[in-house]
Amino acid sequence: MTTNLAKPKIFVARQIFPEGLERLRAVAEVDYNDQTAPLSPSDLSIRLAHVDGALVTGSEKIDAQTLGQAARLKIVSNIAVGFNNFDIQLLTEKNIFATNTPDVLTDTTADMGFLLLMAAARRLSESEHWLRAGHWKNWSLGGMMGVDIHHSTIGIMGMGRIGQAIATRALAFGMTVIYYNRRRLPEEIETVCQARYVSKEELLKTADHVMLVMPYVPENHHFIAKKELALMKPTATLVNIARGGIVDENALIHALQHQQIFSAGLDVYEGEPNIYPGLLDVPNIVLAPHIGSATKKTRLAMMHLAIDNLLAGLNQQRPPHLINSELWK
Ligand code: GLV
């Protein structure tokens, strides 16, 4: 006896690793955009029109425009932990599962946060550029002085999984940990992280290093702007590994140029991959191209987890990381 069940149709919006494509092709009909650049919203909406599931990245906006023709879509699986590219309310209204890839990238991203903190505090980018430009003639007592990381105070804004992983790294450096979060954490977690809950204002005034790890929800747009930067110490660093729109980049440039804060480290940008005019001309900043989770092991794990989510949803099983969990009755 032969069974003749039609395979589900899947759209893969961006280039993925071959082993992921193999997994998908074994069970589904795959429309594959093998490019590293994202499609335009109108092309994306055409490709979503005739599929049951889609594998996308944080660069694909899944909203009214791109979902406009998606009559049979059941699940959109993001290869990212952040999901500000999804209109969750609309996906839920349309009965479409939305999923993401938490946990597997926590430690890799926390490492990146710490890397940017250390590089910004110790002026690593600035001194390397200076060395490469041939300016290094002598060792000098007062040359390229930074600010200390060990035994200083770190202020973590957004104390989820990644924020907590940064806190445990900070403890190994003898740092004092303070944090601000929408909700205060349970006492057990505060104890593990040896973290003290403070107001946003107290954190900005007290921290030697401010680390942004919060989700980019509308109320966090320009959460760090002129007023917040003015509260920070002139010796403080600011690191953003969350989303670009959380920091007002124009205000940040001004604060760095006028030594209102010591330095900054950014992995994310409001208009990425476009960089805000003037940011590249500021010396006391370390800039990375959104590589927080970029190790082979972690990116592979993210891809496989996103595929697990996608295939579960298509098989009418609960995806391991369902965002709009109200759809699962
Ligand atoms: C990367 O920014 C992610 O959200 O996974």
Short mmCIF file of C-alpha atoms and ligand atoms in Angstrom, two decimals:
data_model
loop_
_atom_site.label_atom_id
_atom_site.label_comp_id
_atom_site.label_asym_id
_atom_site.label_seq_id
_atom_site.Cartn_x
_atom_site.Cartn_y
_atom_site.Cartn_z
CA MET A 1 0.00 0.00 0.00
CA THR A 2 1.34 3.45 -0.81
CA THR A 3 0.48 6.56 1.12
CA ASN A 4 0.10 9.71 -0.86
CA LEU A 5 0.25 12.46 1.74
CA ALA A 6 1.31 15.77 0.21
CA LYS A 7 4.49 17.13 1.69
CA PRO A 8 4.17 20.53 3.39
CA LYS A 9 5.56 23.52 1.52
CA ILE A 10 8.24 25.54 3.25
CA PHE A 11 9.94 28.82 2.39
CA VAL A 12 13.52 29.35 3.61
CA ALA A 13 14.10 33.09 3.45
CA ARG A 14 17.91 33.19 3.66
CA GLN A 15 20.98 31.06 3.13
CA ILE A 16 21.27 28.34 5.80
CA PHE A 17 23.82 25.57 6.47
CA PRO A 18 23.56 22.54 4.10
CA GLU A 19 22.64 20.12 6.90
CA GLY A 20 19.57 22.23 7.66
CA LEU A 21 18.47 22.27 4.06
CA GLU A 22 18.91 18.49 3.91
CA ARG A 23 16.68 18.04 6.98
CA LEU A 24 13.97 20.19 5.44
CA ARG A 25 14.14 18.65 1.96
CA ALA A 26 13.70 15.17 3.47
CA VAL A 27 10.23 16.06 4.71
CA ALA A 28 9.00 19.07 2.76
CA GLU A 29 8.89 20.81 -0.56
CA VAL A 30 11.34 23.67 -0.09
CA ASP A 31 11.39 27.04 -1.80
CA TYR A 32 14.91 28.25 -0.99
CA ASN A 33 16.25 31.77 -1.24
CA ASP A 34 19.96 30.91 -1.12
CA GLN A 35 21.06 34.54 -0.88
CA THR A 36 22.73 36.18 2.10
CA ALA A 37 20.76 39.41 1.55
CA PRO A 38 17.12 39.73 2.63
CA LEU A 39 14.32 39.95 0.05
CA SER A 40 12.30 43.11 -0.36
CA PRO A 41 8.98 43.07 1.58
CA SER A 42 7.00 42.67 -1.68
CA ASP A 43 9.13 39.70 -2.82
CA LEU A 44 8.88 38.18 0.64
CA SER A 45 5.09 38.48 0.59
CA ILE A 46 4.97 36.68 -2.78
CA ARG A 47 7.16 33.84 -1.49
CA LEU A 48 5.02 33.50 1.67
CA ALA A 49 1.79 33.34 -0.33
CA HIS A 50 1.81 29.61 -1.07
CA VAL A 51 3.64 27.96 1.81
CA ASP A 52 2.65 26.25 5.08
CA GLY A 53 5.75 27.28 6.99
CA ALA A 54 8.63 29.74 6.79
CA LEU A 55 12.13 29.83 8.23
CA VAL A 56 13.28 33.43 8.58
CA THR A 57 15.91 35.53 10.35
CA GLY A 58 15.65 38.72 12.36
CA SER A 59 16.05 40.76 9.17
CA GLU A 60 12.75 39.61 7.63
CA LYS A 61 9.86 41.76 8.80
CA ILE A 62 6.77 39.62 9.26
CA ASP A 63 3.91 42.09 9.32
CA ALA A 64 0.68 43.13 7.57
CA GLN A 65 2.50 43.74 4.28
CA THR A 66 4.46 40.48 4.11
CA LEU A 67 1.59 38.37 5.49
CA GLY A 68 -0.95 39.97 3.15
CA GLN A 69 -1.20 37.03 0.75
CA ALA A 70 -0.15 34.22 3.11
CA ALA A 71 -3.38 32.25 3.01
CA ARG A 72 -2.08 28.86 4.21
CA LEU A 73 0.80 29.82 6.49
CA LYS A 74 0.73 27.96 9.83
CA ILE A 75 4.10 28.82 11.33
CA VAL A 76 6.92 31.35 11.04
CA SER A 77 10.13 30.23 12.69
CA ASN A 78 12.73 32.87 13.52
CA ILE A 79 16.42 31.93 13.62
CA ALA A 80 16.93 34.42 16.44
CA VAL A 81 15.97 34.85 20.06
CA GLY A 82 14.73 38.43 19.54
CA PHE A 83 11.45 38.68 17.65
CA ASN A 84 10.86 42.41 17.21
CA ASN A 85 10.70 41.64 13.46
CA PHE A 86 7.38 39.81 14.09
CA ASP A 87 3.98 41.46 14.46
CA ILE A 88 2.95 38.95 17.13
CA GLN A 89 -0.56 40.31 17.54
CA LEU A 90 -1.25 39.92 13.83
CA LEU A 91 0.29 36.44 13.68
CA THR A 92 -1.89 35.38 16.61
CA GLU A 93 -5.03 36.87 15.00
CA LYS A 94 -4.20 34.92 11.87
CA ASN A 95 -3.66 31.73 13.88
CA ILE A 96 -0.03 31.48 12.78
CA PHE A 97 2.52 30.10 15.24
CA ALA A 98 5.55 32.31 15.89
CA THR A 99 8.71 30.73 17.30
CA ASN A 100 12.26 31.76 18.29
CA THR A 101 15.58 30.23 19.43
CA PRO A 102 16.36 31.05 23.07
CA ASP A 103 18.85 29.23 25.36
CA VAL A 104 21.21 27.88 22.69
CA LEU A 105 22.80 31.32 22.22
CA THR A 106 22.82 32.54 25.82
CA ASP A 107 26.48 31.95 26.70
CA THR A 108 27.87 32.91 23.29
CA THR A 109 25.98 36.21 23.38
CA ALA A 110 26.97 36.85 27.00
CA ASP A 111 30.61 36.34 25.96
CA MET A 112 30.12 38.97 23.26
CA GLY A 113 28.69 41.43 25.77
CA PHE A 114 31.72 40.95 27.96
CA LEU A 115 34.06 41.22 24.99
CA LEU A 116 32.59 44.59 24.00
CA LEU A 117 32.70 45.79 27.60
CA MET A 118 36.39 44.90 27.91
CA ALA A 119 37.31 46.27 24.50
CA ALA A 120 35.49 49.55 25.16
CA ALA A 121 36.89 49.96 28.68
CA ARG A 122 40.47 49.22 27.57
CA ARG A 123 40.23 51.11 24.25
CA LEU A 124 41.16 48.05 22.22
CA SER A 125 39.78 49.19 18.83
CA GLU A 126 41.08 52.69 19.26
CA SER A 127 44.60 51.53 20.15
CA GLU A 128 44.72 48.94 17.39
CA HIS A 129 43.75 51.53 14.77
CA TRP A 130 46.41 53.86 16.18
CA LEU A 131 49.06 51.12 16.09
CA ARG A 132 48.15 50.07 12.53
CA ALA A 133 48.37 53.70 11.44
CA GLY A 134 52.03 53.72 12.60
CA HIS A 135 51.57 56.17 15.50
CA TRP A 136 53.22 53.97 18.16
CA LYS A 137 56.72 55.34 18.74
CA ASN A 138 57.30 54.73 22.48
CA TRP A 139 55.75 53.04 25.47
CA SER A 140 54.50 55.80 27.72
CA LEU A 141 53.20 55.83 31.28
CA GLY A 142 50.08 57.74 30.36
CA GLY A 143 49.47 56.11 26.97
CA MET A 144 46.04 54.76 25.98
CA MET A 145 44.73 54.62 29.50
CA GLY A 146 41.42 52.91 29.98
CA VAL A 147 39.11 52.26 32.89
CA ASP A 148 39.10 49.18 35.10
CA ILE A 149 36.72 46.31 34.69
CA HIS A 150 37.70 44.18 37.69
CA HIS A 151 36.14 45.22 41.01
CA SER A 152 33.99 47.84 39.31
CA THR A 153 30.18 47.96 39.18
CA ILE A 154 28.26 46.57 36.23
CA GLY A 155 24.68 47.70 35.65
CA ILE A 156 22.67 45.25 33.57
CA MET A 157 19.50 46.53 31.90
CA GLY A 158 17.36 43.50 31.08
CA MET A 159 18.06 40.58 33.38
CA GLY A 160 16.81 37.66 31.29
CA ARG A 161 18.87 34.61 30.42
CA ILE A 162 21.67 36.57 28.70
CA GLY A 163 21.73 39.29 31.38
CA GLN A 164 22.10 36.62 34.06
CA ALA A 165 24.92 34.92 32.13
CA ILE A 166 26.72 38.28 31.96
CA ALA A 167 26.24 38.72 35.71
CA THR A 168 27.95 35.39 36.45
CA ARG A 169 30.88 36.38 34.25
CA ALA A 170 31.07 39.73 36.07
CA LEU A 171 31.28 37.95 39.44
CA ALA A 172 34.44 36.18 38.29
CA PHE A 173 35.94 39.65 37.75
CA GLY A 174 35.07 40.66 41.31
CA MET A 175 32.44 43.09 40.03
CA THR A 176 29.43 44.35 41.92
CA VAL A 177 26.26 43.57 39.97
CA ILE A 178 23.22 45.83 39.90
CA TYR A 179 20.33 45.40 37.51
CA TYR A 180 17.15 46.97 36.22
CA ASN A 181 14.35 44.91 34.71
CA ARG A 182 10.65 45.29 33.99
CA ARG A 183 10.04 42.93 36.89
CA ARG A 184 12.24 42.20 39.85
CA LEU A 185 13.70 38.69 39.65
CA PRO A 186 12.92 35.94 42.17
CA GLU A 187 15.22 35.98 45.17
CA GLU A 188 16.92 32.69 44.19
CA ILE A 189 18.12 34.19 40.89
CA GLU A 190 19.25 37.41 42.58
CA THR A 191 21.25 35.26 44.99
CA VAL A 192 22.93 33.21 42.23
CA CYS A 193 23.82 36.39 40.32
CA GLN A 194 24.58 38.34 43.54
CA ALA A 195 22.61 41.08 41.83
CA ARG A 196 20.83 44.02 43.47
CA TYR A 197 17.68 45.41 41.89
CA VAL A 198 17.79 49.20 41.40
CA SER A 199 15.83 51.84 39.50
CA LYS A 200 16.86 52.81 35.97
CA GLU A 201 18.11 56.15 37.30
CA GLU A 202 20.16 54.65 40.11
CA LEU A 203 21.72 52.17 37.71
CA LEU A 204 22.76 54.90 35.28
CA LYS A 205 24.22 57.04 38.05
CA THR A 206 26.02 54.21 39.85
CA ALA A 207 27.28 51.76 37.22
CA ASP A 208 30.83 51.91 35.89
CA HIS A 209 29.68 49.78 32.95
CA VAL A 210 26.14 49.77 31.59
CA MET A 211 25.10 46.68 29.62
CA LEU A 212 21.91 46.67 27.53
CA VAL A 213 20.34 43.24 27.06
CA MET A 214 16.63 44.01 27.08
CA PRO A 215 14.06 43.11 24.42
CA TYR A 216 13.23 45.79 21.85
CA VAL A 217 9.59 46.45 22.58
CA PRO A 218 7.98 49.82 21.70
CA GLU A 219 8.43 51.23 25.23
CA ASN A 220 12.19 50.57 24.97
CA HIS A 221 12.64 52.73 21.86
CA HIS A 222 15.48 55.17 22.65
CA PHE A 223 15.50 53.92 26.23
CA ILE A 224 19.00 55.38 26.39
CA ALA A 225 18.91 58.93 25.02
CA LYS A 226 20.31 62.36 25.95
CA LYS A 227 18.78 62.45 29.44
CA GLU A 228 19.99 58.95 30.35
CA LEU A 229 23.50 59.51 28.98
CA ALA A 230 23.74 62.70 31.04
CA LEU A 231 23.15 60.67 34.21
CA MET A 232 26.08 58.33 33.51
CA LYS A 233 29.56 58.81 34.94
CA PRO A 234 32.17 60.42 32.65
CA THR A 235 34.25 57.28 33.25
CA ALA A 236 31.44 54.87 32.36
CA THR A 237 31.10 52.59 29.34
CA LEU A 238 27.88 51.65 27.54
CA VAL A 239 27.45 48.33 25.71
CA ASN A 240 24.47 47.41 23.53
CA ILE A 241 24.06 43.78 22.46
CA ALA A 242 20.25 43.94 22.37
CA ARG A 243 18.75 45.93 19.50
CA GLY A 244 19.85 49.17 17.88
CA GLY A 245 16.67 51.14 18.44
CA ILE A 246 17.17 50.98 22.21
CA VAL A 247 19.90 53.65 21.98
CA ASP A 248 19.48 57.09 20.42
CA GLU A 249 22.64 56.96 18.30
CA ASN A 250 22.71 60.70 17.68
CA ALA A 251 22.72 61.35 21.43
CA LEU A 252 25.37 58.67 21.91
CA ILE A 253 27.70 60.29 19.37
CA HIS A 254 27.32 63.61 21.18
CA ALA A 255 28.00 62.02 24.59
CA LEU A 256 31.13 60.25 23.31
CA GLN A 257 32.46 63.31 21.52
CA HIS A 258 32.00 65.47 24.62
CA GLN A 259 33.39 62.85 27.04
CA GLN A 260 30.07 62.71 28.87
CA ILE A 261 30.77 58.97 29.00
CA PHE A 262 34.12 57.24 28.50
CA SER A 263 33.39 54.82 25.67
CA ALA A 264 30.86 52.48 24.12
CA GLY A 265 30.59 49.10 22.43
CA LEU A 266 27.84 48.34 19.94
CA ASP A 267 26.87 45.10 18.23
CA VAL A 268 23.51 46.38 16.97
CA TYR A 269 22.33 49.54 15.17
CA GLU A 270 18.97 51.19 14.62
CA GLY A 271 19.23 51.19 10.82
CA GLU A 272 21.49 48.16 10.44
CA PRO A 273 23.27 47.29 8.27
CA ASN A 274 23.42 51.05 7.67
CA ILE A 275 25.45 52.91 10.26
CA TYR A 276 24.22 56.23 11.61
CA PRO A 277 26.19 59.13 10.08
CA GLY A 278 29.06 60.16 12.28
CA LEU A 279 29.28 56.96 14.30
CA LEU A 280 32.26 55.71 12.30
CA ASP A 281 34.18 58.91 13.03
CA VAL A 282 33.99 58.55 16.81
CA PRO A 283 37.24 57.03 18.16
CA ASN A 284 36.05 55.93 21.61
CA ILE A 285 33.65 53.26 20.40
CA VAL A 286 33.98 49.59 19.46
CA LEU A 287 31.74 48.52 16.59
CA ALA A 288 30.75 44.96 15.67
CA PRO A 289 28.40 43.89 12.86
CA HIS A 290 25.66 42.12 14.89
CA ILE A 291 27.72 39.02 15.69
CA GLY A 292 26.57 38.36 19.26
CA SER A 293 25.68 34.72 18.57
CA ALA A 294 28.15 34.17 15.72
CA THR A 295 30.10 31.03 16.50
CA LYS A 296 29.69 28.02 14.23
CA LYS A 297 28.46 25.84 17.09
CA THR A 298 25.85 28.33 18.23
CA ARG A 299 24.62 29.35 14.79
CA LEU A 300 24.22 25.64 13.91
CA ALA A 301 22.31 25.06 17.13
CA MET A 302 20.06 28.06 16.38
CA MET A 303 19.34 26.75 12.89
CA HIS A 304 18.50 23.27 14.13
CA LEU A 305 16.29 24.61 16.92
CA ALA A 306 14.44 26.81 14.42
CA ILE A 307 13.91 23.76 12.21
CA ASP A 308 12.68 21.72 15.23
CA ASN A 309 10.17 24.51 15.91
CA LEU A 310 9.08 24.63 12.28
CA LEU A 311 8.63 20.90 11.81
CA ALA A 312 6.81 20.48 15.13
CA GLY A 313 4.34 23.21 14.17
CA LEU A 314 3.76 21.68 10.74
CA ASN A 315 3.17 18.28 12.38
CA GLN A 316 0.58 19.78 14.69
CA GLN A 317 2.83 19.36 17.71
CA ARG A 318 3.65 22.15 20.11
CA PRO A 319 6.85 23.87 18.88
CA PRO A 320 9.53 23.82 21.63
CA HIS A 321 9.71 27.63 21.65
CA LEU A 322 6.29 28.94 20.80
CA ILE A 323 6.02 32.70 21.35
CA ASN A 324 2.25 33.12 20.94
CA SER A 325 1.53 30.24 23.30
CA GLU A 326 -2.16 31.20 23.53
CA LEU A 327 -2.56 29.49 20.14
CA TRP A 328 -1.76 26.13 21.75
CA LYS A 329 -4.93 24.93 23.41
C1 GLV B 1 20.12 38.04 17.52
O1 GLV B 1 20.20 39.21 17.58
C2 GLV B 1 19.04 37.27 18.07
O2 GLV B 1 18.03 37.85 18.47
O3 GLV B 1 19.17 36.04 18.11
#
